[in-house]
XYZ file of C-alpha atoms in Angstrom:
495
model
C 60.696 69.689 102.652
C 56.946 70.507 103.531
C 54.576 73.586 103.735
C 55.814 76.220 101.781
C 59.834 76.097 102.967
C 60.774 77.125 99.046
C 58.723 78.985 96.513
C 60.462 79.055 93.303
C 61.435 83.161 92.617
C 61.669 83.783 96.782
C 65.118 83.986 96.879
C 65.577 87.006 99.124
C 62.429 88.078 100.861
C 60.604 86.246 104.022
C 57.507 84.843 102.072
C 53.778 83.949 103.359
C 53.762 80.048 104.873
C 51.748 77.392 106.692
C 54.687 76.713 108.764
C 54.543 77.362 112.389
C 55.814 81.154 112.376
C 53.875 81.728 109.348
C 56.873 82.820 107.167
C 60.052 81.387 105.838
C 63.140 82.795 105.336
C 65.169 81.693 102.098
C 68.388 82.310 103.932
C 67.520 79.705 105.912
C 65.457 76.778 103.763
C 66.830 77.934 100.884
C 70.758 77.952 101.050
C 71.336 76.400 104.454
C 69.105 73.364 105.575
C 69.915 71.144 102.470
C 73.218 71.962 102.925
C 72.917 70.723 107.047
C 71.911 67.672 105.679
C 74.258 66.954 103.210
C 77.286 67.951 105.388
C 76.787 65.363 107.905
C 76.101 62.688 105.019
C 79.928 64.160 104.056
C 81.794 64.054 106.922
C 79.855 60.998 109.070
C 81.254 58.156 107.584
C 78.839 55.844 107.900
C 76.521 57.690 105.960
C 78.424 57.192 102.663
C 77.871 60.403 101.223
C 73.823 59.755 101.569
C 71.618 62.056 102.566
C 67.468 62.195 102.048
C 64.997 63.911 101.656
C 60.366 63.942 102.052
C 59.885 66.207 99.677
C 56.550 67.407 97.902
C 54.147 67.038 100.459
C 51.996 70.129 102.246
C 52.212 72.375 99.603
C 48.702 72.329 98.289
C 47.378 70.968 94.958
C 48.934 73.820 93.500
C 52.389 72.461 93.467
C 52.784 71.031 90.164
C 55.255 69.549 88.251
C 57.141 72.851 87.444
C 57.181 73.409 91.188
C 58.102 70.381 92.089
C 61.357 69.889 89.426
C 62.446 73.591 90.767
C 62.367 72.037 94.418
C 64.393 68.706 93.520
C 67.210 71.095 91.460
C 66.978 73.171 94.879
C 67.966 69.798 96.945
C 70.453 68.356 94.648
C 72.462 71.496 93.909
C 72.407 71.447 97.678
C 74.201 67.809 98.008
C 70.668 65.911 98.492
C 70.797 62.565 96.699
C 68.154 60.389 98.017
C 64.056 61.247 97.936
C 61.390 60.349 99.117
C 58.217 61.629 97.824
C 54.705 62.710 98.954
C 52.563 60.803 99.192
C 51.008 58.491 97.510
C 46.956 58.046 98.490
C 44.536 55.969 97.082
C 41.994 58.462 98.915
C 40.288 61.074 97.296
C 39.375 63.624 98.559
C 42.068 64.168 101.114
C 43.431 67.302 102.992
C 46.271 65.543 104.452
C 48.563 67.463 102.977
C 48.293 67.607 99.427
C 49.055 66.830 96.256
C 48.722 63.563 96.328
C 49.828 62.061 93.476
C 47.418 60.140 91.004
C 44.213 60.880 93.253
C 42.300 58.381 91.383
C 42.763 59.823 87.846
C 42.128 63.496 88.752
C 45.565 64.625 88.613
C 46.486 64.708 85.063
C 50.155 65.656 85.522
C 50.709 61.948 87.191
C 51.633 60.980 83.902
C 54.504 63.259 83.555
C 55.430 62.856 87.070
C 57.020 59.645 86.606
C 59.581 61.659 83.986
C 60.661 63.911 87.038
C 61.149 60.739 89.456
C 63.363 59.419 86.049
C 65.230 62.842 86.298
C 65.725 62.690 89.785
C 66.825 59.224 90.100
C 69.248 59.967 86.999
C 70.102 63.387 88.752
C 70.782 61.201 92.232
C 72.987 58.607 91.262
C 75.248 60.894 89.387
C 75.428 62.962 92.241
C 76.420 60.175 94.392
C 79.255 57.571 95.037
C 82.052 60.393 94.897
C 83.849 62.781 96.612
C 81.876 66.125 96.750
C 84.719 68.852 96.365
C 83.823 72.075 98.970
C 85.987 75.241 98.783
C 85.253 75.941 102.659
C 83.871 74.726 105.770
C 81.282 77.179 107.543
C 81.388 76.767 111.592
C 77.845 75.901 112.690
C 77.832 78.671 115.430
C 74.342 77.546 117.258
C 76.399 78.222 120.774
C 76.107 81.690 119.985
C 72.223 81.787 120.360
C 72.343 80.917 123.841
C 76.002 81.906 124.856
C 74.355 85.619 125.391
C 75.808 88.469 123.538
C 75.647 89.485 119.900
C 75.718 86.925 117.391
C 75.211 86.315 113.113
C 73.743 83.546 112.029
C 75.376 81.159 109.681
C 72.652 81.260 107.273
C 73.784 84.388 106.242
C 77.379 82.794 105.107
C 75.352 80.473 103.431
C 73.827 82.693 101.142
C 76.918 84.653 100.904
C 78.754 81.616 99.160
C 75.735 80.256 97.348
C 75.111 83.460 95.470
C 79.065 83.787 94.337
C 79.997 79.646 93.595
C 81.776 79.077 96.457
C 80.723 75.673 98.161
C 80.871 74.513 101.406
C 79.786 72.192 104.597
C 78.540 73.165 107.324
C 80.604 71.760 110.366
C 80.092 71.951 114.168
C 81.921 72.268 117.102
C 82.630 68.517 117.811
C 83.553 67.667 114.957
C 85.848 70.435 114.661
C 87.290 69.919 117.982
C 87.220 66.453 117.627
C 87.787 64.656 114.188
C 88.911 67.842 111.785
C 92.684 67.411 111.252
C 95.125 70.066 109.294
C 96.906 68.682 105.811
C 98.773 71.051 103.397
C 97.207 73.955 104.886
C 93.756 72.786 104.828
C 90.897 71.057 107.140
C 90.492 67.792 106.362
C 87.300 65.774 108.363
C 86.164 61.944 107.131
C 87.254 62.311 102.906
C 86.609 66.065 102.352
C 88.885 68.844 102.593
C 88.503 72.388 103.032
C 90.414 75.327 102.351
C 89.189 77.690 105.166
C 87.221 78.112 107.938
C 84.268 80.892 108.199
C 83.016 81.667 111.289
C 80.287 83.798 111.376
C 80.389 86.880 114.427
C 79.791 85.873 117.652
C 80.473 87.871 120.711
C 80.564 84.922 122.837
C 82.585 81.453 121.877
C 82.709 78.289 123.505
C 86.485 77.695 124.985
C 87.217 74.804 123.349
C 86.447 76.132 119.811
C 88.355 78.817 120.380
C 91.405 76.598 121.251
C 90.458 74.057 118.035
C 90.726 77.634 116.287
C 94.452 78.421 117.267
C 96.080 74.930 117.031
C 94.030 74.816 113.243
C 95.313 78.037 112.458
C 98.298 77.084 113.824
C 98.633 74.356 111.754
C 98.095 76.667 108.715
C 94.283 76.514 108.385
C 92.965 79.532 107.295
C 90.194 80.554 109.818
C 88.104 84.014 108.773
C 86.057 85.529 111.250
C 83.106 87.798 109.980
C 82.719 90.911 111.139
C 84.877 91.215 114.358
C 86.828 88.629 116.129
C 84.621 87.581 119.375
C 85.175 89.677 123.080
C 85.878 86.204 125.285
C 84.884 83.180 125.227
C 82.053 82.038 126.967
C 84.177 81.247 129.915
C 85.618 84.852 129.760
C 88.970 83.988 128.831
C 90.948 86.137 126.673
C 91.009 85.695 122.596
C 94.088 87.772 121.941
C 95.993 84.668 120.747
C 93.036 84.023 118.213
C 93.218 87.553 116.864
C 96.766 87.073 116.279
C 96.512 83.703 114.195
C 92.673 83.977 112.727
C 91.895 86.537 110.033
C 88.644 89.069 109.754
C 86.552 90.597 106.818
C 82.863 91.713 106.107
C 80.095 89.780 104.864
C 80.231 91.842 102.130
C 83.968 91.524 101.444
C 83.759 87.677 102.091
C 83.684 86.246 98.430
C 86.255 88.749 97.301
C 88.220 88.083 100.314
C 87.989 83.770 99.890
C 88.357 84.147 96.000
C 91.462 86.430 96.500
C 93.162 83.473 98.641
C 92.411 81.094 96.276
C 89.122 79.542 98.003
C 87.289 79.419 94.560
C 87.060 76.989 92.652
C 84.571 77.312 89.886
C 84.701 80.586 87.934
C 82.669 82.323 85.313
C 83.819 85.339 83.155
C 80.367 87.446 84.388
C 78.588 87.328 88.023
C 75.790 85.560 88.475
C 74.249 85.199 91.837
C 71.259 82.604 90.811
C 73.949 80.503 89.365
C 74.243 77.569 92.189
C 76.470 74.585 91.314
C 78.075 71.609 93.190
C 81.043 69.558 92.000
C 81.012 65.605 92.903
C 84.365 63.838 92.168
C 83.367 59.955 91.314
C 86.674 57.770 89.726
C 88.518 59.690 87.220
C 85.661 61.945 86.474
C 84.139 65.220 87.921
C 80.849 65.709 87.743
C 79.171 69.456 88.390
C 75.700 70.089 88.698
C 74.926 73.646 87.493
C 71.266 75.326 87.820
C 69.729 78.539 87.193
C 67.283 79.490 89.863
C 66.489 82.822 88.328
C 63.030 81.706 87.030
C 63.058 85.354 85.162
C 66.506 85.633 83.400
C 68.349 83.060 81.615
C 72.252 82.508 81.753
C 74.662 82.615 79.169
C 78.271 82.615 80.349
C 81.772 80.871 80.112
C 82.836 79.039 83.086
C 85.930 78.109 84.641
C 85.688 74.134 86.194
C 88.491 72.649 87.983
C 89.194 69.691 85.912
C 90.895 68.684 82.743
C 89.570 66.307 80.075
C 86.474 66.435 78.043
C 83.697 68.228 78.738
C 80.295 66.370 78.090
C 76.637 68.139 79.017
C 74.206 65.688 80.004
C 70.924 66.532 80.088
C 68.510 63.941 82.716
C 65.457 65.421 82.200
C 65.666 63.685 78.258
C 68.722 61.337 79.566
C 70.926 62.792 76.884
C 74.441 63.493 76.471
C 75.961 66.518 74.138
C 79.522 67.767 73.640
C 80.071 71.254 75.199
C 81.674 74.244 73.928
C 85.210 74.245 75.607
C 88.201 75.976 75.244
C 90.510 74.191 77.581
C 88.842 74.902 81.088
C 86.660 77.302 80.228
C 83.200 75.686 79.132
C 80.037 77.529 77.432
C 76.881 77.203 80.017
C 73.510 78.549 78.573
C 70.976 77.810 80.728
C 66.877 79.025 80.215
C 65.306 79.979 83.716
C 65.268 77.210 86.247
C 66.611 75.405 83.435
C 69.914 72.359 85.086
C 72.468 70.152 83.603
C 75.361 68.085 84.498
C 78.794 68.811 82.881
C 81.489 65.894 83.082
C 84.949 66.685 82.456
C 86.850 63.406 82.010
C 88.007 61.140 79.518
C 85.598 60.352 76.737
C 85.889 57.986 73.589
C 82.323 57.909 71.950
C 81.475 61.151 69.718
C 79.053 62.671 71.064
C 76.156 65.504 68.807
C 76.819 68.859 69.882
C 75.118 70.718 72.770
C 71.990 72.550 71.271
C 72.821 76.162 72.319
C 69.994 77.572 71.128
C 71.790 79.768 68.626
C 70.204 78.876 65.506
C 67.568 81.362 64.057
C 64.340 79.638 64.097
C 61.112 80.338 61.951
C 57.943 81.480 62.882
C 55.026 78.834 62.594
C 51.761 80.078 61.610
C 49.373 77.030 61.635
C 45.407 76.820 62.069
C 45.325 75.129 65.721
C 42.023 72.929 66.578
C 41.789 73.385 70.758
C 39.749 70.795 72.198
C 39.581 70.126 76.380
C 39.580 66.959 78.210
C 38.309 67.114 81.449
C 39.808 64.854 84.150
C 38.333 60.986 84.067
C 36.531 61.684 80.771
C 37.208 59.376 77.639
C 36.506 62.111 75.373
C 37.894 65.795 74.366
C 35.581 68.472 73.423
C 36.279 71.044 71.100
C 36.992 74.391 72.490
C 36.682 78.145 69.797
C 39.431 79.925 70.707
C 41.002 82.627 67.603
C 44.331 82.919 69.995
C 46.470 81.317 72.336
C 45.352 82.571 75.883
C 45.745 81.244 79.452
C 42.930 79.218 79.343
C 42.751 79.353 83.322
C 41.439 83.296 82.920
C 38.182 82.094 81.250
C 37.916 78.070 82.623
C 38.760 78.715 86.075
C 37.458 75.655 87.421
C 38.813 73.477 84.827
C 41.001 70.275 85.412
C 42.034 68.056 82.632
C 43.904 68.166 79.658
C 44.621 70.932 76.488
C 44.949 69.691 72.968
C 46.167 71.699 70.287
C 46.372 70.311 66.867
C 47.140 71.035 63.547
C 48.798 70.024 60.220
C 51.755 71.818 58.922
C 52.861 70.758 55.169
C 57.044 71.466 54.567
C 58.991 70.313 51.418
C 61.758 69.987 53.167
C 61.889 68.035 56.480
C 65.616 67.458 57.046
C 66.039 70.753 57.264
C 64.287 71.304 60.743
C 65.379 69.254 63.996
C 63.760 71.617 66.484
C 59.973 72.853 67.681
C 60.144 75.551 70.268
C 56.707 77.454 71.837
C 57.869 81.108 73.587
C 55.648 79.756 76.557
C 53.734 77.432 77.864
C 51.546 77.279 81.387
C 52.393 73.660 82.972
C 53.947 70.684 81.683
C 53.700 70.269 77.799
C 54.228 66.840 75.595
C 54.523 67.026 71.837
C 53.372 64.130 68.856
C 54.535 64.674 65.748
C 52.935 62.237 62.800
C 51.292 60.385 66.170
C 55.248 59.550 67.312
C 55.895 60.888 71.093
C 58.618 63.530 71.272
C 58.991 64.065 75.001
C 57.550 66.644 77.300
C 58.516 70.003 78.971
C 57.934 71.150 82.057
C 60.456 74.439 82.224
C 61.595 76.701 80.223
C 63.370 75.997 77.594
C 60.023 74.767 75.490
C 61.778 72.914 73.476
C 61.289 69.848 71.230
C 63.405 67.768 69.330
C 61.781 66.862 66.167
C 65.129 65.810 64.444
C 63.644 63.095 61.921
C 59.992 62.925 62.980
C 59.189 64.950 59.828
C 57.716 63.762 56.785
C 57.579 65.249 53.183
C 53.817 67.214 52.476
C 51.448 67.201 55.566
C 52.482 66.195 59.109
C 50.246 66.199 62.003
C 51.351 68.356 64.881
C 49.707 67.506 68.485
C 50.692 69.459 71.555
C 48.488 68.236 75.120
C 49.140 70.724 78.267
C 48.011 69.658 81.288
C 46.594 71.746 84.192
C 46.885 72.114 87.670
C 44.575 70.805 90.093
C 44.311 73.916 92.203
C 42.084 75.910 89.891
C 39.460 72.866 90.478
C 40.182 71.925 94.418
C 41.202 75.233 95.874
C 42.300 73.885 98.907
C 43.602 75.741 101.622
C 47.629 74.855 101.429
C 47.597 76.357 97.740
C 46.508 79.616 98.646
C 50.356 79.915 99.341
C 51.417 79.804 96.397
C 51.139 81.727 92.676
C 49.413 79.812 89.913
C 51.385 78.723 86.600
C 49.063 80.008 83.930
C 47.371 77.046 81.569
C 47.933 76.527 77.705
C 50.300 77.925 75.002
C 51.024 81.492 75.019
C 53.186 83.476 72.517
C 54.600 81.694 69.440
C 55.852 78.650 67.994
C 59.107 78.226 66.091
C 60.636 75.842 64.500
C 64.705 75.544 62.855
């Protein structure tokens, strides 16, 4: 996953890339080529359910750790469970394809890099071991692009079912012809099953899909074609028989259509189309991934998961579990832009704190901040006048290195606050509190637990951002993509 493929916020338009082509299409990189991937690591048995990933590398110094969290979420909603990141390089300078990730002390997000590989090897091995659960199968029509005729391309089926919770794998023709078997009315290939069949419009079809088609349907598979059933297939044999058994909507109509026929299996009482999810069943639990890849709007909804038991909200970034809101099946989901989190429904015996919903009305915290700079491979910080929080990028623009702000804030009453929230901050943020660490924060929501760090009288507050590389290097690969501002902006709360 190289050169520009995702850019978090392109979720509809062709965007700008260094890939040969020069643009990439989110239908495509977005909600289809993890999913390739991790539908042959589903129905290939030998692969176990494992399928990897390169990921990081060729996107310019300017893909830092907010990027770079977005694009994991992006791979592991999308049934991804092993990495492999780029790269590694004792070599500075280098332009083979950057970031690279400690270049000898320079890039001073390394240290909260090895947090995300924590969160994505936490992320991973939840994800893996189990069953994933898919509503449908999608038929991987490539035939069509060479068959002659008019054709759709499944990519746009892909998107289709992202945007509305309905998840899939993407199948092809051998294996469908081959290996896929009917069982209680659905399609059943290596441990998955599948409810339906989507086959995207194709004027042209190979003969022996077509005749996989009619015994599955047959059988009592549902099979949807898209659009229109095709003319012939590519032989120019007749496909009356398959218009008799097989059953056609619209793209548009599709979700309604699969949803309708009970071919959807997670619901939520409001649409959201930048809600993605993926449901993993491992032993007696299931496990659902849930992100919001709005980077804009947050999410705030109830949602209906398939499973009965407890529902638990674990959060790997800060490998912590919560008990969720839940009303039998229906569980409360509030998630900040490109904010994730598991939710396991099972059996559980330890209590558990509640989930932090973010309810509580917090109070503004009106401090005198001392900014000081440290720039990269320096011992020392500087101190920097500055009467406001600003993006410090817009007056340093070559800087590299690290933001301090620091202050004291004196409270009679400690217990009474377990949170410290900023409205925003530009790139990956860790908090001190009386000199003890209380984690980092690299997305939205910037928020800290400070839940007995607190002392009675004066306690020393230290917040340390850390910038991006790309404002110093400006190499050619970032040009691709939008800076994150640098510093705290807006306001800090505590409740």
């Amino acid at each position: 996953m190289v050169l520009h493929q995702m850019i978090p916020g392109m979720t509809t338009l062709n965007h700008s890339a260094c890939i040969e082509g020069k643009k990439a299409d989110p239908e495509f990189f977005r909600y289809t080529l993890p999913k390739l991937a991790s539908s042959l690591a589903h129905i290939q048995p030998l692969k176990k359910g494992r399928a990897v990933c390169e990921i990081f590398g060729g996107f310019g110094w300017a893909e830092g750790i907010w990027q770079m969290k977005q694009m994991a979420d992006w791979m592991l909603v999308g049934g991804v469970n092993h990495f492999i990141p780029h790269a590694f390089n004792a070599k500075f300078p280098d332009n083979d394809h950057p970031p690279h990730f400690y270049a000898g002390g320079r890039n001073v997000q390394y240290p909260i890099f090895r947090q995300l590989m924590n969160y994505m090897q936490r992320m991973s091995h939840a994800l893996s071991g189990g069953i994933h659960q898919a509503d449908v199968a999608v038929y991987y029509n490539a035939e069509a692009e060479w068959a002659g005729g008019k054709y759709m391309l499944q990519q746009k089926v892909c998107k289709v079912l992202s945007q509305h919770q309905i998840d899939f794998d993407i199948l092809p023709q051998d294996v469908i012809c081959e290996e896929a078997k009917a069982a209680n009315g659905c399609l059943a290939v290596n441990k998955e099953t599948y409810g339906a069949i989507i086959v995207s419009y194709s004027q042209y079809l190979p003969q022996n899909i077509i005749e996989a088609f009619e015994k599955l349907a047959g059988d009592g598979v549902p099979i949807w074609f898209l659009e229109d059933y095709p003319d012939a297939s590519t032989s120019n044999a007749s496909v009356e028989r398959l218009k008799e058994c097989c059953r056609k909507t619209t793209l548009d109509e599709l979700a309604e259509a699969l949803s309708g026929n009970g071919h959807k299996s997670i619901r939520t009482a409001a649409e959201y189309p930048l809600l993605r999810t993926y449901w993993v069943k491992r032993d007696s639990h299931n496990i659902f991934m849930l992100w919001n890849e709005d980077i804009f709007s947050e999410i705030d909804v109830q949602v209906f998961l398939p499973a009965d038991g407890k529902a638990v909200i674990y959060d790997a970034w800060c490998n912590k579990a919560y008990e969720a809101q839940q009303n039998g099946n229906a569980i409360r989901i509030r998630l900040a832009p490109a904010q994730s989190v598991l939710v396991c429904v099972g059996k559980w015996d330890n209590p558990l704190p509640a989930y932090d919903y973010r309810d509580d009305v917090l109070e503004t915290l009106e401090l005198d901040w001392k900014v000081s700079l440290q720039e990269a491979l320096s011992p020392v910080f500087s101190e920097y006048p500055m009467k406001e929080f600003i993006n410090i990028a817009s007056k340093l623009t070559r800087f590299n290195g690290t933001v301090r702000y620091e202050a004291v804030w004196n409270t009679d009453a400690p217990e009474k606050y377990h949170c410290l929230e900023v409205d925003r901050i530009g790139e990956p943020a860790q908090l001190w509190v009386n000199e003890e660490y209380c984690g980092s924060v690299v997305s939205q929501p910037y928020r800290f637990d400070i839940a007995g760090r607190l002392k009675k009288g004066d306690n020393r507050i230290c917040i340390e951002v850390r910038s991006n590389m790309a404002y110093h290097e400006r190499d050619f690969l970032s040009s691709f993509i939008p800076l994150q501002p640098l510093g705290l902006m807006g306001e800090i709360h505590v409740g």
